[in-house]
XYZ file of N, CA and C in Angstrom:
603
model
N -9.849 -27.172 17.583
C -8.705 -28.065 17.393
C -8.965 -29.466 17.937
N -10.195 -29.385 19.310
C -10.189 -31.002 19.529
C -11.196 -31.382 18.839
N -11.961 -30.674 18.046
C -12.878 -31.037 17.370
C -12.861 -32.155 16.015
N -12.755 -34.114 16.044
C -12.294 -34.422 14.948
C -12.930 -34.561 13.709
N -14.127 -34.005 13.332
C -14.676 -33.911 12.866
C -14.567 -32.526 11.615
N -13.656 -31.381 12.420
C -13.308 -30.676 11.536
C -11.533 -31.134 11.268
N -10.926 -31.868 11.778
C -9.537 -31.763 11.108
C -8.951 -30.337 10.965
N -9.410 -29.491 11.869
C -8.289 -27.860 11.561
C -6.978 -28.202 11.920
N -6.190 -27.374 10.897
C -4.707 -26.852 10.940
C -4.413 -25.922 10.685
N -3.315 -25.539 11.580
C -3.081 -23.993 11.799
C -1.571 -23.948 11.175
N -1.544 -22.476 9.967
C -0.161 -22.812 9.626
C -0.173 -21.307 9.765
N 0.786 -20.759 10.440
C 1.312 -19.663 10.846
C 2.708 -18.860 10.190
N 2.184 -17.691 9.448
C 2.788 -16.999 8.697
C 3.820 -16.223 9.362
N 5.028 -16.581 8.962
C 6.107 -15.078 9.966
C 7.032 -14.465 8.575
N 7.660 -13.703 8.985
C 8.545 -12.544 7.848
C 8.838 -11.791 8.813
N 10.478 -11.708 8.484
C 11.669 -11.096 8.817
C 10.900 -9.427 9.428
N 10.884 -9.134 10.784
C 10.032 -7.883 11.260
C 10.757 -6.880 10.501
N 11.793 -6.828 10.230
C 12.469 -5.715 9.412
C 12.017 -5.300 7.651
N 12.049 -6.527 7.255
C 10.850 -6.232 6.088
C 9.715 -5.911 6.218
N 8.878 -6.799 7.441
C 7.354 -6.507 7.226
C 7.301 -4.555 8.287
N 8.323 -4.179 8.558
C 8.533 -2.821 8.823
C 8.363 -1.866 7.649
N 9.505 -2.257 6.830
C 9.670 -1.248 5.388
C 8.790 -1.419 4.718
N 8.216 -2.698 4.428
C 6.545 -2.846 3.856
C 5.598 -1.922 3.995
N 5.486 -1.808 5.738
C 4.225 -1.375 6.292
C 4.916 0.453 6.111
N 5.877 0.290 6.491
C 6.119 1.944 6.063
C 5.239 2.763 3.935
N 5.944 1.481 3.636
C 5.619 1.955 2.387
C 3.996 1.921 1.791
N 2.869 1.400 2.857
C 2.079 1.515 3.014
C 1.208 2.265 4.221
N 1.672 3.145 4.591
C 1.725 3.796 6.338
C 0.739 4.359 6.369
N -0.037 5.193 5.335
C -1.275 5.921 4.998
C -2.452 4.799 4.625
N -2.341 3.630 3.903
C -3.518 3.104 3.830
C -3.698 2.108 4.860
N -2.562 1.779 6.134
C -2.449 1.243 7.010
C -2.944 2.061 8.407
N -3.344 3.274 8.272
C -2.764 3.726 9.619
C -4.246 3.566 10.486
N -5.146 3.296 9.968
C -6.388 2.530 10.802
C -6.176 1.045 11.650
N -5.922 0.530 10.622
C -5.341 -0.994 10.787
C -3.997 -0.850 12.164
N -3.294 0.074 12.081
C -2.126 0.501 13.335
C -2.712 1.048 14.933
N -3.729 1.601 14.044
C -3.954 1.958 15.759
C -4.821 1.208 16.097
N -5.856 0.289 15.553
C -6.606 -0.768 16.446
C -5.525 -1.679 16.868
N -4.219 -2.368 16.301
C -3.494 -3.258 16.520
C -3.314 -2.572 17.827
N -2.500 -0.770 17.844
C -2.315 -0.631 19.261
C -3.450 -0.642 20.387
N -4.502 -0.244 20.122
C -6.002 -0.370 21.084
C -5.782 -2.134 21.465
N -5.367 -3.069 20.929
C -5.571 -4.281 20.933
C -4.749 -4.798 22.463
N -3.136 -4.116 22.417
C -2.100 -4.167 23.375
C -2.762 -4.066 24.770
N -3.497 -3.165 25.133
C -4.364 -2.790 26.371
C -5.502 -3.821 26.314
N -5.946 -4.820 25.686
C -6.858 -6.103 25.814
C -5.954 -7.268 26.286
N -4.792 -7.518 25.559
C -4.402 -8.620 25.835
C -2.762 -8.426 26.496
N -2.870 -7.565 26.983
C -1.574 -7.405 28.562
C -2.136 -8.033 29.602
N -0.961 -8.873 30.321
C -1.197 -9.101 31.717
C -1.269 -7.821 32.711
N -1.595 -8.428 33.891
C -1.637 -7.125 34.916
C -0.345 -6.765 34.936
N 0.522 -7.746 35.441
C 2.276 -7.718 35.572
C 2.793 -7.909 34.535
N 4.048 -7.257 34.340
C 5.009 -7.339 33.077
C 5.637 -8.817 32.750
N 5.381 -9.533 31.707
C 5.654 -11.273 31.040
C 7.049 -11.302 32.031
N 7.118 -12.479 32.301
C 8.358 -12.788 32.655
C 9.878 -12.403 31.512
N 9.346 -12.731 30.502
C 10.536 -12.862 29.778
C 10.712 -11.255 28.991
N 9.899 -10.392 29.820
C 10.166 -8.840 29.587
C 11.007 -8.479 30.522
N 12.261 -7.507 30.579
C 12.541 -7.034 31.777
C 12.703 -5.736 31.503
N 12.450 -5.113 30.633
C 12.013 -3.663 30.328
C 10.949 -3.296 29.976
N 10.255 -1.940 30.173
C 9.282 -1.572 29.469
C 9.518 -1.156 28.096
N 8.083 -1.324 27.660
C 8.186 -1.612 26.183
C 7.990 0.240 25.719
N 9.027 0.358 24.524
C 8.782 1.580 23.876
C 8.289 1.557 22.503
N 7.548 2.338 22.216
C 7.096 2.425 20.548
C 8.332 2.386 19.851
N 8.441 1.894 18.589
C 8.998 2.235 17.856
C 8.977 3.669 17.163
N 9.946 4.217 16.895
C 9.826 5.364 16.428
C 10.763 6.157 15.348
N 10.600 6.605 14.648
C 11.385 7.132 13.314
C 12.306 8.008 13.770
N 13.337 8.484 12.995
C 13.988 8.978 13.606
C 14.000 10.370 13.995
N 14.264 11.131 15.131
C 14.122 12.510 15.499
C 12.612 12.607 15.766
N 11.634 11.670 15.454
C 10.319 11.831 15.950
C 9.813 12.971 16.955
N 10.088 12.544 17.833
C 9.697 13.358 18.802
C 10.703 13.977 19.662
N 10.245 14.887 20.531
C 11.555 15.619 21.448
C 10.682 16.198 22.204
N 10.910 16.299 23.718
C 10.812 16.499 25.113
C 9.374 16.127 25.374
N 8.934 14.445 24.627
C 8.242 14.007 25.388
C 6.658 15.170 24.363
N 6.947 15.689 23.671
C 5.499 15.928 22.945
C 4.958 15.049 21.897
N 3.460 15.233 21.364
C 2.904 14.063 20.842
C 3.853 14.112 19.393
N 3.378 13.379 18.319
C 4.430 13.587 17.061
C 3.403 14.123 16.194
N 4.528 15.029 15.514
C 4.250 16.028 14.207
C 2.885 15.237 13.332
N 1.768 16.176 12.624
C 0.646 15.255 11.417
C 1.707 14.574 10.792
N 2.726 15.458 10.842
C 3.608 14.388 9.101
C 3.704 12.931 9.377
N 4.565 12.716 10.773
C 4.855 11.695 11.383
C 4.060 10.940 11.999
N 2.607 11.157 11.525
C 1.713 10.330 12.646
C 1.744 9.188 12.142
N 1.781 8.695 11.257
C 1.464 7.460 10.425
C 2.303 6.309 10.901
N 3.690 7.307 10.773
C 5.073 6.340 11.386
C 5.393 6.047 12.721
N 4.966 6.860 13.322
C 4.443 6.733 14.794
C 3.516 5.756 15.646
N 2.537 5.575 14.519
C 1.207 4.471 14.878
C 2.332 2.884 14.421
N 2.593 3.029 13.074
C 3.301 2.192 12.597
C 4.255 1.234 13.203
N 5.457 1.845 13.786
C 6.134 1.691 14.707
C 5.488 1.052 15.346
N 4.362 1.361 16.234
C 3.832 0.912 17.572
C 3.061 -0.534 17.579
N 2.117 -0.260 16.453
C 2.036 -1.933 15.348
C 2.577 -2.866 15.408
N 3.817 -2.418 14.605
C 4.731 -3.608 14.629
C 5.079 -4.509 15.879
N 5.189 -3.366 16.758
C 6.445 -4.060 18.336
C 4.885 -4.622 18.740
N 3.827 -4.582 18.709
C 2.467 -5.157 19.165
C 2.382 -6.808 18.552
N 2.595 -6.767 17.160
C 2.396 -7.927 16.189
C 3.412 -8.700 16.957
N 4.991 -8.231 17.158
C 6.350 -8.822 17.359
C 5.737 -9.570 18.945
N 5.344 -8.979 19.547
C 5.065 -9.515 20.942
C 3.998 -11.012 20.705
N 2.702 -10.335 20.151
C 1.579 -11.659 19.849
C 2.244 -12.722 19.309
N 3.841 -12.374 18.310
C 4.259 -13.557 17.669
C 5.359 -14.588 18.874
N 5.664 -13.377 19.669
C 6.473 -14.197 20.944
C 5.394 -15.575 21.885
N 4.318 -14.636 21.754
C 3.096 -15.151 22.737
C 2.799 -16.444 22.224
N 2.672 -16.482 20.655
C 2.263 -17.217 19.825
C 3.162 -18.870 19.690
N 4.504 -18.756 19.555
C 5.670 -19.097 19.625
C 5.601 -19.990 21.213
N 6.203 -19.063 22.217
C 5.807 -20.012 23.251
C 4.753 -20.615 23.580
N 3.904 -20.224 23.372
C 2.364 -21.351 23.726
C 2.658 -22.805 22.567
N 3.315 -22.933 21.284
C 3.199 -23.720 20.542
C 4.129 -24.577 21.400
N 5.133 -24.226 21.703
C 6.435 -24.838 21.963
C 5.780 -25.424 23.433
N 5.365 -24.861 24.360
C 4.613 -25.689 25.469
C 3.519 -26.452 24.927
N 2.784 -26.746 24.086
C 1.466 -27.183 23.779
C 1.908 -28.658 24.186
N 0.552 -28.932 24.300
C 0.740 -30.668 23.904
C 1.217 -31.351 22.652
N 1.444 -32.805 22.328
C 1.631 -33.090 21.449
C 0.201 -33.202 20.517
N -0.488 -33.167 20.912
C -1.933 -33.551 19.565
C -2.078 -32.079 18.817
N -1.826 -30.911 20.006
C -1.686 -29.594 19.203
C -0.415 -29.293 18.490
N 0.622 -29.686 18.654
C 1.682 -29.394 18.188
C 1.359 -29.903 16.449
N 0.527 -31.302 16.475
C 1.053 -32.202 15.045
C -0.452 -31.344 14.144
N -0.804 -30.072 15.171
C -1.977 -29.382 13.835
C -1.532 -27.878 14.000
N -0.271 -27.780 14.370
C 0.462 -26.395 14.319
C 1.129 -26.740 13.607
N 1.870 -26.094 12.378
C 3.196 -25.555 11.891
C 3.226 -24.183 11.811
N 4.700 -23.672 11.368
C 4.863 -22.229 11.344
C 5.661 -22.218 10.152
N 5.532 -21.566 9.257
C 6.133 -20.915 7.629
C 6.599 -19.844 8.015
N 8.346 -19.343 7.550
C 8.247 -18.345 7.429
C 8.412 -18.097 6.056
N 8.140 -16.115 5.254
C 8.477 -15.858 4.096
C 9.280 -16.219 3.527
N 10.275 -16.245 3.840
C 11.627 -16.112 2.996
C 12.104 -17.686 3.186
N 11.499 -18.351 3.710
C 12.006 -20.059 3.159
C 10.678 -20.448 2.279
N 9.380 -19.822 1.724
C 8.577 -19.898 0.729
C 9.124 -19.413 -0.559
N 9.531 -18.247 -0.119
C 10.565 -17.238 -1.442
C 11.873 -18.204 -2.148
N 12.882 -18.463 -0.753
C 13.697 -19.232 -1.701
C 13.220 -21.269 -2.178
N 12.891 -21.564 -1.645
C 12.269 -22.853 -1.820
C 10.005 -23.203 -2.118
N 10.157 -22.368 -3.142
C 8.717 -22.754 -3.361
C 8.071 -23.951 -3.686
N 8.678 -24.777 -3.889
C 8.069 -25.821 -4.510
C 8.302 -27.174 -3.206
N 9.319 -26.520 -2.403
C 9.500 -27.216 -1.150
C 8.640 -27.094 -0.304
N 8.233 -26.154 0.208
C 7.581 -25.133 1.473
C 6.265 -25.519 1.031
N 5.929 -25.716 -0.454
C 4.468 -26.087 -0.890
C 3.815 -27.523 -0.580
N 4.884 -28.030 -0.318
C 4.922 -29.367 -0.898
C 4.807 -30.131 1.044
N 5.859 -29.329 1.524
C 5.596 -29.263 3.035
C 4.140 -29.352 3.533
N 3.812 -27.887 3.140
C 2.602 -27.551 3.935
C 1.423 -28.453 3.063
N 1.196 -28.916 2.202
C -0.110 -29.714 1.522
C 0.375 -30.621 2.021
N 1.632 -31.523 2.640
C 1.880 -32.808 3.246
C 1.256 -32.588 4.638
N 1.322 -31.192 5.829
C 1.022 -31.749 6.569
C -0.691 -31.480 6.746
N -1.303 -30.574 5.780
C -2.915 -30.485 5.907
C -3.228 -31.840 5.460
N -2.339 -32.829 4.609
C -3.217 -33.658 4.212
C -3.754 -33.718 2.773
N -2.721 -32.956 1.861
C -3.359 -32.645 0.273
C -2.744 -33.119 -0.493
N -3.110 -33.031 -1.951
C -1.781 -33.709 -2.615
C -1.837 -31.798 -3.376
N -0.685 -31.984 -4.300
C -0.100 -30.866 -4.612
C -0.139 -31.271 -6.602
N -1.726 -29.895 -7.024
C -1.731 -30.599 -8.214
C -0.688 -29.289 -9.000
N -0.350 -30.057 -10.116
C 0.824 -28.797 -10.571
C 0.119 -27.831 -11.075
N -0.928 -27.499 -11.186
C -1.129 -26.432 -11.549
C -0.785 -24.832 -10.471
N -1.054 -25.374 -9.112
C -0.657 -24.873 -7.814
C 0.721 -24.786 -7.637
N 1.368 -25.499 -7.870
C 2.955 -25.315 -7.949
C 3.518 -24.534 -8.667
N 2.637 -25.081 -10.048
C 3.202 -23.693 -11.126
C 2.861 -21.870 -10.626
N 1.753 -21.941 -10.444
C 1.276 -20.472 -9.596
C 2.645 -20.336 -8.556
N 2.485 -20.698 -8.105
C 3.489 -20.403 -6.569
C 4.747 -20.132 -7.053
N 5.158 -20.695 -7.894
C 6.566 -20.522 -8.678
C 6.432 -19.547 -9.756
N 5.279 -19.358 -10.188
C 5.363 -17.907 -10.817
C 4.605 -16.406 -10.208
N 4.372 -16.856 -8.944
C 3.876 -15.482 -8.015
C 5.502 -15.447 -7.320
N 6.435 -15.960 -7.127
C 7.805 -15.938 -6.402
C 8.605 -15.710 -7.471
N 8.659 -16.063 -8.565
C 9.784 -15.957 -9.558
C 9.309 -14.927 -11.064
N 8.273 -14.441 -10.847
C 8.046 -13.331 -11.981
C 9.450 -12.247 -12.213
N 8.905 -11.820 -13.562
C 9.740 -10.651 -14.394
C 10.201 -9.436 -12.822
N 9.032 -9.140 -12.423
C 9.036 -7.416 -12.147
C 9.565 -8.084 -10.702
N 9.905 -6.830 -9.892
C 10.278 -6.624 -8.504
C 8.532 -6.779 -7.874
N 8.423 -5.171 -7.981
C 7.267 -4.999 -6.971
C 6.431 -3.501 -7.334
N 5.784 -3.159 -6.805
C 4.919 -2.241 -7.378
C 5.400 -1.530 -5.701
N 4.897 0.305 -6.218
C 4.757 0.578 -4.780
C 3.873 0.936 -4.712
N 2.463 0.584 -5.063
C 1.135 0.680 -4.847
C 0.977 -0.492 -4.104
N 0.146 -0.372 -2.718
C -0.178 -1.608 -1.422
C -0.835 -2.112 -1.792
N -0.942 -3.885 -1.369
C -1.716 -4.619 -1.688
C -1.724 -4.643 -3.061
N -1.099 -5.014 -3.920
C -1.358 -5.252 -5.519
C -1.176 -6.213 -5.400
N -1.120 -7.772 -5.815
C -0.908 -8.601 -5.651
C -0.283 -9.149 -7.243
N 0.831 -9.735 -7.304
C 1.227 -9.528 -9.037
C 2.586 -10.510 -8.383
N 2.575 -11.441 -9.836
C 4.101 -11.924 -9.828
C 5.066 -11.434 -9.955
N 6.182 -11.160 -9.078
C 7.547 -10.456 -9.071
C 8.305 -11.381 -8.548
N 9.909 -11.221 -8.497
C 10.720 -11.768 -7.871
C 10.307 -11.473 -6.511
N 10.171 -12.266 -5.969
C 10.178 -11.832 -4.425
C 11.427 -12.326 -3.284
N 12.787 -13.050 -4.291
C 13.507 -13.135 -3.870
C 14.038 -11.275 -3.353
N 13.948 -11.140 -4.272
C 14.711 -9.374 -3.877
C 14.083 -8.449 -2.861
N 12.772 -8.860 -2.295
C 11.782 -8.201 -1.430
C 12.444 -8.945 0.029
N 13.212 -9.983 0.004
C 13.403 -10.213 1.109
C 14.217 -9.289 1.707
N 15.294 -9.000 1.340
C 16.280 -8.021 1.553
C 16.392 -6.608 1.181
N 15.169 -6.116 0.860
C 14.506 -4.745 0.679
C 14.847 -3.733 1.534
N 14.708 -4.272 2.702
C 14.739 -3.189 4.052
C 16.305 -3.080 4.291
N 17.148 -3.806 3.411
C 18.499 -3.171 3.918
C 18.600 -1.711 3.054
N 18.301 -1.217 2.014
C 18.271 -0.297 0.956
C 17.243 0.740 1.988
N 16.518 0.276 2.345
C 15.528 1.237 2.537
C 15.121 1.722 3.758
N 15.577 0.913 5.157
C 15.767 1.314 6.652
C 16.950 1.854 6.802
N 16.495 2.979 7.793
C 17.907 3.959 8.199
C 18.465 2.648 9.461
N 19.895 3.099 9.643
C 20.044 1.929 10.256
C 19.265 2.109 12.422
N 19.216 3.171 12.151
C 18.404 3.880 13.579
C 16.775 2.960 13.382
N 16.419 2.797 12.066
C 15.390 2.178 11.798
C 15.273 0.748 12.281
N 16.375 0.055 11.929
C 16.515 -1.346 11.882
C 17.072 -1.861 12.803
N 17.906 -0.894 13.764
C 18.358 -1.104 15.725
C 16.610 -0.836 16.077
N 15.712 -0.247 16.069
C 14.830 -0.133 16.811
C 13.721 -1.419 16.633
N 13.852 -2.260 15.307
C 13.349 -3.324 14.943
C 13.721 -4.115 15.921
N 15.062 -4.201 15.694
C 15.293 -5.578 16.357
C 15.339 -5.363 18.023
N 15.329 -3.895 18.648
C 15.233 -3.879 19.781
C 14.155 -4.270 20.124
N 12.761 -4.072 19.816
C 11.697 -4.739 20.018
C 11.060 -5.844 19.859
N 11.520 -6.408 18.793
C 11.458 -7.826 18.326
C 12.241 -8.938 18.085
N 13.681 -8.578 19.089
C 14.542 -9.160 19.242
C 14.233 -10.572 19.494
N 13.225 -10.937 20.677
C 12.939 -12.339 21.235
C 12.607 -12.946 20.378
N 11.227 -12.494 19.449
C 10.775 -12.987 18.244
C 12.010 -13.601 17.125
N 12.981 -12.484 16.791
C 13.433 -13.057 15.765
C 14.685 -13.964 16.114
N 15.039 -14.237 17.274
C 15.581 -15.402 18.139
C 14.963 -16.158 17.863
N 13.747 -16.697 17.862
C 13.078 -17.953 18.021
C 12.713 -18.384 17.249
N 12.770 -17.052 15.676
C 12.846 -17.526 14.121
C 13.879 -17.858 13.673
N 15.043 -17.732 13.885
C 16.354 -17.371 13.678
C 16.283 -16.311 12.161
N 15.711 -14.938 12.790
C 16.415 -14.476 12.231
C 17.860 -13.104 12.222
């Protein structure tokens, strides 16, 4: 970053933890490698002492009826189990992430921004137009047109992971109300409460 010779900028992706929950659920099997290094990761980058701005210990997320008297969870449930634990890992790095920007200096601040999904979803041609203003690009329409037709396509969504295809993705924002139990979506925001304070969401 002090390097001026490369000009890096950092633009930092966030989405509503409650979607990128029902997402990752609906991908839980081709994810569940990817879940447990995220959790192996938690034990690298903990302090010795608990963050100031923790005053509880942290619990996995967990599906509902998961477990009982403290035994490991069912094969069925392992996936959702790792999953869970993922998420509240990501939710924390994004707290970590968040305050370090907000303390930074000013020379780091003007090569940080932060995007979230759902102001790309409803304003594409804004959010595009944003972010090539502050790397420094111009915005040729052929790129605009893409972006406005990877956000505003025919179809919803596939439930095959990782497909990548134009759909509305207005309707993906609000997915996880249809599809989290609401035991699901109290345990979201219990863990990633700080986070989505500081996104407003």
């Amino acid at each position: 970053l002090r390097e001026p010779g490369l000009n890096l900028r950092v633009v930092q992706l966030f989405r509503d933890p409650r979607a990128v929950h029902n997402s990752r659920l609906k991908a839980r099997q081709a994810l569940l490698r990817e879940s447990i290094q995220v959790l192996r990761s938690r034990h690298r980058a903990e302090p010795r002492g608990p963050p100031r701005h923790q005053q509880q210990p942290q619990q996995l997320l967990l599906p509902p009826g998961l477990l009982g008297g403290g035994r490991a969870p069912q094969p069925q449930h392992r996936a959702e189990f790792f999953l869970g634990g993922a998420l509240e890992v990501i939710c924390q790095a994004w707290l970590r992430d968040m305050l370090l920007a907000r303390r930074a200096p000013a020379w780091l601040r003007r090569r940080y921004t932060q995007l979230r999904y759902e102001d790309l979803v409803r304003e594409p041609r804004a959010q595009l137009r944003r972010l090539l203003r502050f790397a420094g690009l111009s915005v040729p329409p052929a790129l605009e047109a893409f972006v406005l037709n990877m956000t505003r396509g025919a179809a919803y969504s596939s439930d095959r992971p990782f497909l990548i295809s134009a759909r509305d993705a207005r309707e993906a924002i609000h997915a996880w109300r249809e599809r989290l139990s609401r035991q699901q979506v109290r345990q979201v925001e219990d863990a990633c409460g700080e986070a989505m304070s500081l996104l407003a969401y």
